[in-house]
Short mmCIF file of C-alpha atoms in Angstrom, two decimals:
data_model
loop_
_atom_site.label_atom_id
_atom_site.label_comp_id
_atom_site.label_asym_id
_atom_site.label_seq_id
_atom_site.Cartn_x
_atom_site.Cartn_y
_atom_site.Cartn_z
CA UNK A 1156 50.78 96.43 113.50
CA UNK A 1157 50.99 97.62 109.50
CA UNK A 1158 48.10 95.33 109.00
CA UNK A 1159 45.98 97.08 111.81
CA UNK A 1160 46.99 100.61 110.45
CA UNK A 1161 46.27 99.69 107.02
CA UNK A 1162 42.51 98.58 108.23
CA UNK A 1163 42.06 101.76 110.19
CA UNK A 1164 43.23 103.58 106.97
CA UNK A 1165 40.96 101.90 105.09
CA UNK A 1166 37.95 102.28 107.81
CA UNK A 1167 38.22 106.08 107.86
CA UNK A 1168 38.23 106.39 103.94
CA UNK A 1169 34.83 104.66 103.90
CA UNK A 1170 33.11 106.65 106.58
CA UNK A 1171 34.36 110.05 104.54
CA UNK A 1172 33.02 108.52 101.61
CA UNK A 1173 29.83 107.36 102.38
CA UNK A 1174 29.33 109.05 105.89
CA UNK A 1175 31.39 112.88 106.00
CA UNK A 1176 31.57 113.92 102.36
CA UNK A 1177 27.56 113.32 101.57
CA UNK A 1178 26.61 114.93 104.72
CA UNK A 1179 29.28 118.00 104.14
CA UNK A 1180 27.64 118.35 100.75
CA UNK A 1181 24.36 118.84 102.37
CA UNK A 1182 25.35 120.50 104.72
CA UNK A 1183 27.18 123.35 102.25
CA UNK A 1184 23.77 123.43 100.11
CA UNK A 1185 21.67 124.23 102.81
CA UNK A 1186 24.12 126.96 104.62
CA UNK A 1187 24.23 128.72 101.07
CA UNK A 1188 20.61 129.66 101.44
CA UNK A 1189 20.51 129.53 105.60
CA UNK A 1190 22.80 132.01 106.27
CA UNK A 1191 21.94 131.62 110.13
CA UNK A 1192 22.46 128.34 110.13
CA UNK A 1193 25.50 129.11 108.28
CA UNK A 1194 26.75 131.21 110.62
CA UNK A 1195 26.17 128.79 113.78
CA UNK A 1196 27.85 125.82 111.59
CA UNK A 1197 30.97 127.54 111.29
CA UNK A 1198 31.01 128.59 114.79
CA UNK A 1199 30.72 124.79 115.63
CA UNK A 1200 33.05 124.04 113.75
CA UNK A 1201 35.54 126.04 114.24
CA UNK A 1202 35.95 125.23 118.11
CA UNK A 1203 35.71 121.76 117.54
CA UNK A 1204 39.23 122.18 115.36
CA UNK A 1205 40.48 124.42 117.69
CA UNK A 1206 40.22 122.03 120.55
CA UNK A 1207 41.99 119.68 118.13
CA UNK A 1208 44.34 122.14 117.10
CA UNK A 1209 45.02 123.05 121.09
CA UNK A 1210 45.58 119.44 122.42
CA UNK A 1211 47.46 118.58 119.01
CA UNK A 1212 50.05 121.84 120.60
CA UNK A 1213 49.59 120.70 124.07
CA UNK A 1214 53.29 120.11 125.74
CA UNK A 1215 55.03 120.97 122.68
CA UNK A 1216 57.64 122.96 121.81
CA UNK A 1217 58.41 123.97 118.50
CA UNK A 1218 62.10 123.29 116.98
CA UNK A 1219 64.10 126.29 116.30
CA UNK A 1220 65.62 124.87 113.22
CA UNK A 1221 62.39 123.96 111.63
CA UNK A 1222 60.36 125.15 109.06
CA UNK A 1223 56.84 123.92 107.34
CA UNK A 1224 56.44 125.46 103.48
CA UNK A 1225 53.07 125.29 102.09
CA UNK A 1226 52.37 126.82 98.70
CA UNK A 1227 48.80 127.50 97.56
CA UNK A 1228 47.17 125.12 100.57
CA UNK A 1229 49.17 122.12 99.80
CA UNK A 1230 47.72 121.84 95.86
CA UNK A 1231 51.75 122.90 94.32
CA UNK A 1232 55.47 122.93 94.74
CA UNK A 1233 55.88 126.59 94.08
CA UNK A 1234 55.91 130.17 94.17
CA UNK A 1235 57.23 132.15 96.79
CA UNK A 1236 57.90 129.21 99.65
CA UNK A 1237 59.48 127.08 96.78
CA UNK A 1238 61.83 129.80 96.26
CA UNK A 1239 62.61 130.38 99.87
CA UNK A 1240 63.22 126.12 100.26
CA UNK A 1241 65.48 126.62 97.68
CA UNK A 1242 67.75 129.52 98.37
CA UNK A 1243 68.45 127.83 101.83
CA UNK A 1244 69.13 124.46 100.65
CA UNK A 1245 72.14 126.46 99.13
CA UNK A 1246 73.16 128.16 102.24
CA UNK A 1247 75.59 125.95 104.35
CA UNK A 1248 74.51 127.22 107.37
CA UNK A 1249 71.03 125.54 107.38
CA UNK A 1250 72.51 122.23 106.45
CA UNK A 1251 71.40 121.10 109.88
CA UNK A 1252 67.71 121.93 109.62
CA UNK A 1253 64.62 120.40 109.10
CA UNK A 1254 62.50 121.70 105.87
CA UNK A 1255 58.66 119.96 105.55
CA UNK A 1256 56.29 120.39 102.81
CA UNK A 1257 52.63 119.56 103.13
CA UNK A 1258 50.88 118.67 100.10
CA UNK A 1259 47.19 117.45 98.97
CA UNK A 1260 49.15 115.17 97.45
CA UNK A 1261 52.22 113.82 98.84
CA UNK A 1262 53.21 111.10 96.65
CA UNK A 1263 53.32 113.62 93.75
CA UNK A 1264 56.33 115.33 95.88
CA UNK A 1265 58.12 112.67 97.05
CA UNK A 1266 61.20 113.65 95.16
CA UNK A 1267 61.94 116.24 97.17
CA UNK A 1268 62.88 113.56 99.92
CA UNK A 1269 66.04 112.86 98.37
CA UNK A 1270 67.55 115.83 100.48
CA UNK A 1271 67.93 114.03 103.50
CA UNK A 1272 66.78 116.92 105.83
CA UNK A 1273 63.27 117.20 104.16
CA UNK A 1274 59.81 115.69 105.13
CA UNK A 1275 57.13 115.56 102.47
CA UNK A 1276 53.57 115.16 104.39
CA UNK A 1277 50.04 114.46 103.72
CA UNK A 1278 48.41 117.36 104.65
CA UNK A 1279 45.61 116.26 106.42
CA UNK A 1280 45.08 117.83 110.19
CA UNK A 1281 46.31 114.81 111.72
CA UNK A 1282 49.20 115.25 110.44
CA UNK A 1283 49.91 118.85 109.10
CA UNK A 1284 48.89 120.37 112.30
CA UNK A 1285 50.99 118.02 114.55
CA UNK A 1286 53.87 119.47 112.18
CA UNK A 1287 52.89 122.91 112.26
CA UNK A 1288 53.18 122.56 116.48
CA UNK A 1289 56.69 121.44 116.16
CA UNK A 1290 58.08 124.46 113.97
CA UNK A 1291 59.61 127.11 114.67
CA UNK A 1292 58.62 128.70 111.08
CA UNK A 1293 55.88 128.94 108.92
CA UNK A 1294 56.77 129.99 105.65
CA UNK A 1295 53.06 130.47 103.14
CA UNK A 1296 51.82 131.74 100.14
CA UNK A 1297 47.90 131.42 101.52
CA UNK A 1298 45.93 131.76 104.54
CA UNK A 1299 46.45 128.94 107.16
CA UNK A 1300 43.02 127.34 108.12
CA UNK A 1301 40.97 129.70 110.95
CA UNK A 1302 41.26 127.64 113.88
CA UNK A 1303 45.52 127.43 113.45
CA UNK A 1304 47.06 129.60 115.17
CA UNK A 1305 50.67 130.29 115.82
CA UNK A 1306 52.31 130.80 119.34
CA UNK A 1307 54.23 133.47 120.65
CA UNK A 1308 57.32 131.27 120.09
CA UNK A 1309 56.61 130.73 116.17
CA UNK A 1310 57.15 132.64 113.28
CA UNK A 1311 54.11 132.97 110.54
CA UNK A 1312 55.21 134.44 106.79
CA UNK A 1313 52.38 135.50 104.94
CA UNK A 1314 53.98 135.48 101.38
CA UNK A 1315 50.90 136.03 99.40
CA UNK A 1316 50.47 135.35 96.21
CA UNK A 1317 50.66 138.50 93.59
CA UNK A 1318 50.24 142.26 93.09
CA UNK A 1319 46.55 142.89 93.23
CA UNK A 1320 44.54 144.56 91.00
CA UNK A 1321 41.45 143.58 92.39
CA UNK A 1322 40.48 144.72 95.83
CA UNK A 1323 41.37 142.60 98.98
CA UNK A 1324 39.95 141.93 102.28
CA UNK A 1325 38.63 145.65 103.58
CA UNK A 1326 39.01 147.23 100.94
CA UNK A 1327 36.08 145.71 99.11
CA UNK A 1328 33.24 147.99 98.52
CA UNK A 1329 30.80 145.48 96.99
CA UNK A 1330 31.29 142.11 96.21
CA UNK A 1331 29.12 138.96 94.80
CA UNK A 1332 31.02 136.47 96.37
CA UNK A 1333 29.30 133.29 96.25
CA UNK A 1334 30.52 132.07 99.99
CA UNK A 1335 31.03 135.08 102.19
CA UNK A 1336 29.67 138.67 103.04
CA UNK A 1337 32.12 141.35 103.16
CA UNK A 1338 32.09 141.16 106.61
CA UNK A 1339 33.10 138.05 106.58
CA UNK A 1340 35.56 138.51 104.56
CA UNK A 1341 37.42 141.23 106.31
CA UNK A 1342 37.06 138.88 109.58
CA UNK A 1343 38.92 136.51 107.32
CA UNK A 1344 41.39 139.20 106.66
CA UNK A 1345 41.66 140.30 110.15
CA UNK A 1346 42.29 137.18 111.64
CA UNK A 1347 45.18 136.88 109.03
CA UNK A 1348 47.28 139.73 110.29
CA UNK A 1349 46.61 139.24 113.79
CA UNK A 1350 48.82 135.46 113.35
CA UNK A 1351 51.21 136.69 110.50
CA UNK A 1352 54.26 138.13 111.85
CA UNK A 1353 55.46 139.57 108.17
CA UNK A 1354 53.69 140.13 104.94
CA UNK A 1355 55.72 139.68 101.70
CA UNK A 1356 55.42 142.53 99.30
CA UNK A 1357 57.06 143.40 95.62
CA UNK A 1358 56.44 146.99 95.91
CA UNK A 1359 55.40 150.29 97.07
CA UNK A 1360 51.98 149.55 95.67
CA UNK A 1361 51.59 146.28 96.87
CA UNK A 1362 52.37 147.25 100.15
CA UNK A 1363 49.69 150.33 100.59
CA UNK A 1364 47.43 148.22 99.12
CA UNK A 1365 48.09 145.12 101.91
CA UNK A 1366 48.09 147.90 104.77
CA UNK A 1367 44.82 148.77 104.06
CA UNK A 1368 43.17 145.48 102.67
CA UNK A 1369 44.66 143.86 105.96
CA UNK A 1370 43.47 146.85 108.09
CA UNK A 1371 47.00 146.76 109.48
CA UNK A 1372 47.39 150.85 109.67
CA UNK A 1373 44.34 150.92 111.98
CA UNK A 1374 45.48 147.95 114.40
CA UNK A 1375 48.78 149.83 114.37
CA UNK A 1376 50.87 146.90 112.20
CA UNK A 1377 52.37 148.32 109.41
CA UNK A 1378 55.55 147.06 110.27
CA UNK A 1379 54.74 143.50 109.78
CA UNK A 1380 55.33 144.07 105.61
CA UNK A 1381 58.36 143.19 104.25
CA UNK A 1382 58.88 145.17 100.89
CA UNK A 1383 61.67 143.10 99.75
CA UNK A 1384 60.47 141.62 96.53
CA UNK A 1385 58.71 138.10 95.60
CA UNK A 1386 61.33 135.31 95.94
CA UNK A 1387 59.14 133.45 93.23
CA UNK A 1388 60.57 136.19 91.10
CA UNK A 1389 64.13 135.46 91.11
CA UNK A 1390 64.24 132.96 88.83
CA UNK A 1391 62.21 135.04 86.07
CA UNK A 1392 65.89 137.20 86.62
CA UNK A 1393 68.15 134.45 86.40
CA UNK A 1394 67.31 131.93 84.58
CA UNK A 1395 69.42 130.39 81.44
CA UNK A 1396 68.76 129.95 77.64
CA UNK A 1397 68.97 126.11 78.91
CA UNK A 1398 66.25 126.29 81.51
CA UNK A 1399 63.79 127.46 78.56
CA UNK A 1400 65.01 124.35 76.34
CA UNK A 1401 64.31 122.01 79.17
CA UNK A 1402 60.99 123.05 80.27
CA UNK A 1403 59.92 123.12 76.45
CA UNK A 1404 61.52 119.24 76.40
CA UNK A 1405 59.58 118.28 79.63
CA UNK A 1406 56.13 119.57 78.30
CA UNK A 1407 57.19 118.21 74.74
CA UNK A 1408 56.18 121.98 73.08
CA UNK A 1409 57.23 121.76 69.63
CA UNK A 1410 59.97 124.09 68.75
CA UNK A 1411 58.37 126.12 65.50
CA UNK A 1412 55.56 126.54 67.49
CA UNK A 1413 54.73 129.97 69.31
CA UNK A 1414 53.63 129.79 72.79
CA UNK A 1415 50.50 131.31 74.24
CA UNK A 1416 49.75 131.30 77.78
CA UNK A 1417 46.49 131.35 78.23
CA UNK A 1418 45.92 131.86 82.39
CA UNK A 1419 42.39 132.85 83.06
CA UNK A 1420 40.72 133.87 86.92
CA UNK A 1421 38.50 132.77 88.28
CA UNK A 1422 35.00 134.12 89.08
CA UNK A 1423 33.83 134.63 92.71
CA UNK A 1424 30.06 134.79 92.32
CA UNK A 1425 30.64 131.27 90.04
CA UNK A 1426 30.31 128.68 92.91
CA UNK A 1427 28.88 125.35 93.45
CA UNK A 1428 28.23 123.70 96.67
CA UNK A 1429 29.83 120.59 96.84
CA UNK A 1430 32.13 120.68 94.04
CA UNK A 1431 33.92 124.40 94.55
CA UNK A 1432 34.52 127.70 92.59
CA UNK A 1433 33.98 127.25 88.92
CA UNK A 1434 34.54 128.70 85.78
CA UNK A 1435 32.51 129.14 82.42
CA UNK A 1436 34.83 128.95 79.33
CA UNK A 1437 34.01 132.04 76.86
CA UNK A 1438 36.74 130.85 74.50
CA UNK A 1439 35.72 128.94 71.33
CA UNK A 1440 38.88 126.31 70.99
CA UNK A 1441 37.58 124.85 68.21
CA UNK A 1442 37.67 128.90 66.02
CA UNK A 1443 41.08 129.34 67.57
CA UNK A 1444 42.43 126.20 66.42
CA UNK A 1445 41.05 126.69 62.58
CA UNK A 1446 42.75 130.25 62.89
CA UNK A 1447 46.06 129.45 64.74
CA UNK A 1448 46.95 125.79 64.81
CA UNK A 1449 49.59 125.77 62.10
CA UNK A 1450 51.53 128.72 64.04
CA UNK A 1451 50.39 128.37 67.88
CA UNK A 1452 50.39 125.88 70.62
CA UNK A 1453 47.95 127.31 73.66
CA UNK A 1454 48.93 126.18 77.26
CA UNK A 1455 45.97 126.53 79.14
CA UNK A 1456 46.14 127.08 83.11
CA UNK A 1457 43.26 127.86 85.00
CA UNK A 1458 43.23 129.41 88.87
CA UNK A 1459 44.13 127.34 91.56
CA UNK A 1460 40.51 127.95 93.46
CA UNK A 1461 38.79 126.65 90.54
CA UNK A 1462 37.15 123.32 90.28
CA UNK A 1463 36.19 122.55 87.39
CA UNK A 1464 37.93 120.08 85.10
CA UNK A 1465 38.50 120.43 81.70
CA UNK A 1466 39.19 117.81 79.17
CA UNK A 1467 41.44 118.40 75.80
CA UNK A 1468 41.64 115.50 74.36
CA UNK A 1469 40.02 116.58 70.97
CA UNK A 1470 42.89 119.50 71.05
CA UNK A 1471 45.78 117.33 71.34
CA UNK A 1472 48.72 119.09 69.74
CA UNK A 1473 47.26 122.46 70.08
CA UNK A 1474 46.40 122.89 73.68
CA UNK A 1475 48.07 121.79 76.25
CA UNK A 1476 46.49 121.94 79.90
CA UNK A 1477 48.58 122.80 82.39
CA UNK A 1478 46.62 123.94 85.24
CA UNK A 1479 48.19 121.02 87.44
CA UNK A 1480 51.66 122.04 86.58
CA UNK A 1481 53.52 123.43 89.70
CA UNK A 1482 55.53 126.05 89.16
CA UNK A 1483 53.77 128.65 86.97
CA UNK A 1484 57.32 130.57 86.50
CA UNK A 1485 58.23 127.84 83.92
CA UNK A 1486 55.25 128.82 81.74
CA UNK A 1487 56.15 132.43 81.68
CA UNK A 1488 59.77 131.81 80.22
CA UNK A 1489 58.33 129.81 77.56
CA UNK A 1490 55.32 131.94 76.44
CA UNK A 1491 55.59 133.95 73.79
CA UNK A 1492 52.01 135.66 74.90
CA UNK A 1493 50.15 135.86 78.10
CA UNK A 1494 46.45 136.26 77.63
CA UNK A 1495 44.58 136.67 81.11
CA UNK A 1496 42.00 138.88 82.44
CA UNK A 1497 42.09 140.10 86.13
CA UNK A 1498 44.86 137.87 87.34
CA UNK A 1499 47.63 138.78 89.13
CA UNK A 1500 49.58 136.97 86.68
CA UNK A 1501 50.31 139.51 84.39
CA UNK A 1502 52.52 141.86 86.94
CA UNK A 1503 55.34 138.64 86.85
CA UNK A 1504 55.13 138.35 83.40
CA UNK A 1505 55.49 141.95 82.84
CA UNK A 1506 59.13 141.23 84.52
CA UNK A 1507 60.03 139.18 81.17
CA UNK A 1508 59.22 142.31 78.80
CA UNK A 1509 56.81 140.20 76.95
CA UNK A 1510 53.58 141.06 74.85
CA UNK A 1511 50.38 140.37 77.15
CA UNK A 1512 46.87 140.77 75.76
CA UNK A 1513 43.90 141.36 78.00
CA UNK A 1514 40.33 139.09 77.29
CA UNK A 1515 38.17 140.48 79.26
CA UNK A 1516 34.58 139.78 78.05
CA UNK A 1517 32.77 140.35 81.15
CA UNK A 1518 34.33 143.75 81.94
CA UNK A 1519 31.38 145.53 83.29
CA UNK A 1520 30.04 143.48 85.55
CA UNK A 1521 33.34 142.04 87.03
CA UNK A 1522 34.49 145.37 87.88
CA UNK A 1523 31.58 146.96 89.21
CA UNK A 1524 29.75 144.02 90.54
CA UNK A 1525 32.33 141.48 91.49
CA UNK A 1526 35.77 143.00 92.84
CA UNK A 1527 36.28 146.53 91.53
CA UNK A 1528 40.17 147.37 91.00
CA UNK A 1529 42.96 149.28 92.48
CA UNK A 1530 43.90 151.41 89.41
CA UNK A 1531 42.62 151.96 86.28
CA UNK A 1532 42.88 149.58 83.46
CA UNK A 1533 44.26 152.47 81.10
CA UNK A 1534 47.28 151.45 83.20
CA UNK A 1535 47.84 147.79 81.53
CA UNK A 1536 50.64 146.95 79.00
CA UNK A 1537 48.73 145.81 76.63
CA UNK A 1538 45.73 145.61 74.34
CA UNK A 1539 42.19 145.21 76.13
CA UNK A 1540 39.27 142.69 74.25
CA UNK A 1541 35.92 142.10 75.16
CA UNK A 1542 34.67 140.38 72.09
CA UNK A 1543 35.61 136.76 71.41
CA UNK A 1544 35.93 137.36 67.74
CA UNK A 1545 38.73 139.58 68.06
CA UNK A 1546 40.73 137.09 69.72
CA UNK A 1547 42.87 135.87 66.31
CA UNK A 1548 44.02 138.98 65.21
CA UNK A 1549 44.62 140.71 68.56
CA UNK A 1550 47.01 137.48 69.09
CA UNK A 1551 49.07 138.14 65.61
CA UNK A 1552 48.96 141.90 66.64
CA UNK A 1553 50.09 141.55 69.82
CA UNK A 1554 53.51 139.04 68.90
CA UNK A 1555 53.73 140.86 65.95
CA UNK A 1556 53.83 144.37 66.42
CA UNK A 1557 55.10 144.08 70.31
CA UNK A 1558 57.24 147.05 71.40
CA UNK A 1559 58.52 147.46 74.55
CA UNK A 1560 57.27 150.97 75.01
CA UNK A 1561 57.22 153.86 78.01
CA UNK A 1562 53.73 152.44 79.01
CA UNK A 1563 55.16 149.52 79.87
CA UNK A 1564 58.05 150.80 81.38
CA UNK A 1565 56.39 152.77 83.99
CA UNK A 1566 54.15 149.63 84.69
CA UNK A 1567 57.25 147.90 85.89
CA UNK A 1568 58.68 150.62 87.59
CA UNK A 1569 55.43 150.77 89.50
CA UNK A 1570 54.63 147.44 90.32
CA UNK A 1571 57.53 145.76 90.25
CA UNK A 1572 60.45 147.41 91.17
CA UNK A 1573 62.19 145.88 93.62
CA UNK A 1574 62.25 142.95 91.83
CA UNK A 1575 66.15 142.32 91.05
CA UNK A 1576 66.84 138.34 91.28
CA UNK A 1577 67.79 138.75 94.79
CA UNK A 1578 64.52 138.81 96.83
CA UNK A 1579 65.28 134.95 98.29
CA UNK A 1580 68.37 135.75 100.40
CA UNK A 1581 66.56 139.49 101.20
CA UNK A 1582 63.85 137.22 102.81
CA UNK A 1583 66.38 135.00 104.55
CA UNK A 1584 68.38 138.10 106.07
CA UNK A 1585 65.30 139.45 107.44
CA UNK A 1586 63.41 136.49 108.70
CA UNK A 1587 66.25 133.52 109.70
CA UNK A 1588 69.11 135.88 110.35
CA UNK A 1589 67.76 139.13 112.43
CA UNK A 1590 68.95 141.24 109.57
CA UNK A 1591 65.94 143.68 107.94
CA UNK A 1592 66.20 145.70 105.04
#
């Protein structure tokens, strides 16, 4: 029998190789200058997944006392479902449940087997969708595929993924997107909140902005937010002097070294068919190094949509890439400096009290062709580049002559206050236990 598995196995990887893939890569070239025939693929195949999807669900019903996590489509252990895993492995009263994580890759995540009451899954749509019939909850930091959707019965968290500052779903005006129109885009959006039954949120801001970028005022859903904080967050609040030291260990950063975070977004008119969203450099590594090495290490982390792989080998020492690390918390604690650009990044950092420095050398054109923001940029906590060349000293500046100031004050108050270290067992009141609020 393992023998006549393994050859099936091996039988489907070949036809995706050398059948699916090529044929998907054509396919994606020609729809990005079709747009008719782009339209009518989708539409094919969409109901041929939600057939799947319906006879995968057929006869099935879904265990209360189990829930699927799934954190940035199955690429990381982390964020917001991580923390939610967590906090309930600590609760005695969910000792009896059933907890499965679906990753891109499973073997990676293995470890997290050892509890005895969690699965670890491949998530392909065999699989992940045969899982996602049998749970009660669905606990995610990203939209679940278009032809999933939840029953009646089930219970869909839509944790997102940060405070916005560029504009979401209908709330775009414009957009060079290299995939999808605005309408389609906001038919993304509104297929979203028609399956999520809550919508995670960190703040007042964040959750006006969600109402309207998820159109849920006009479909009358504004209850479905939950303005309870990011559980992601509650480590940033409670972690030790020790947790610091070991991360440092586990990446081997040297200890007289300052850190700089270096955490990038990516671009959405920067697209290639086959391969994905991608993302041109605009840092010279090479002039940083001459300038900084002896003081700075750089951990470099680029977005999770993009890619593109980058190779460092020439940099060992200096920069470290850690775009494939999981849990992007750990990076914050031990960064001295954040340097990003229009990434949500910088409101959890901004929770630490920490310098952050702004490179954003295509300023113009992102915000007036690309996204466009929510607020003004006067509004950041923290210097504002668009010139490679001032990258050295606006780093020195930035550690050097960091004050925790009003500005910056008001920017947390703003965007992040009602983050307080308890936002995990807020979400597990509201959604496991009936008690909101």
């Amino acid at each position: 029998m393992k023998i006549v598995k393994k050859i099936r196995k091996k039988r489907r990887k070949l036809i995706r190789r050398f059948f699916k893939s090529p044929i998907k890569k054509r396919l994606a070239q020609y729809s990005k200058t079709h747009p008719r025939f782009r339209k009518c693929w989708k539409k094919v195949l969409y109901t041929k997944r939600r057939v799947y999807y319906w006879w995968r669900c057929l006869g099935v019903t879904p265990d209360e006392k189990t829930v699927v996590f799934n954190s940035f489509n199955g690429k990381t252990y982390g964020c917001s479902p991580k923390a939610v895993y967590e906090y309930m492995l600590r609760q005695d009263e969910f000792k009896d449940w059933t907890f499965i994580w679906a990753f891109k890759n499973a073997k990676k995540h293995r470890f997290l087997e050892e509890n005895p009451n969690t699965i670890v899954v491949k998530q392909t749509a065999r699989v992940y969708e045969k899982k996602l019939a049998r749970a009660k909850y669905w606990v995610t930091n990203y939209r679940v595929p278009d032809h999933i959707w939840p029953r009646k019965d089930q219970v869909y968290v839509q944790c997102w993924h940060g405070t916005p500052l560029k504009r979401l779903g209908y709330d775009l005006e414009n957009s060079e997107n290299a995939i999808d129109s605005i309408a389609d885009i906001r038919k993304k959006y509104a297929m979203d909140a028609a399956k999520f039954n809550y919508i995670l949120s960190p703040s007042g801001f964040a959750s006006e902005k969600f109402i309207s970028a998820w159109n849920l005022k006009e479909t009358g859903m504004e209850d479905k937010v939950m303005e309870i904080g990011y559980p992601r967050n509650d480590f940033l609040i409670n972690h030790t002097p020790e947790d610091i030291r070991m991360i440092k260990e586990r990446l081997e950063i040297p200890e007289d070294k300052k850190v700089i975070l270096y955490a990038p977004t990516w671009r959405d008119n920067q697209h290639e068919a086959g391969t994905g969203f991608t993302y041109d450099l605009n840092v010279d590594f090479d002039a940083l190094r001459e300038e900084l090495g002896d003081e700075y290490v750089i951990l470099f982390r680029v977005h999770y949509l993009v890619a593109s792989k980058f190779s460092f080998d020439d940099y060992e020492g200096f920069i470290y890439n850690v775009s494939n690390y999981d849990d992007i918390n750990h990076l914050y604690l031990i960064a001295d400096l954040l340097i990003t650009d229009y990434s949500s990044v910088f409101f959890d950092y901004g929770i630490l009290k920490k310098p952050m420095l702004f490179y954003m050398y295509d300023l113009e054109d992102y915000k007036d062709s690309i996204r466009g923001f929510y607020f003004g940029i006067d509004k950041l906590p923290g210097r504002i580049i668009t010139e490679e060349k001032e990258l050295p000293d606006a780093i020195r500046d930035s550690i050097g002559n960091f004050v925790y100031d009003e500005k910056y004050r008001e920017f947390n108050e703003t965007f992040s206050n009602r983050e307080d270290g308890q936002a995990s067992r807020r979400f597990v009141d509201w959604v496991f236990r009936g008690k909101k609020g």
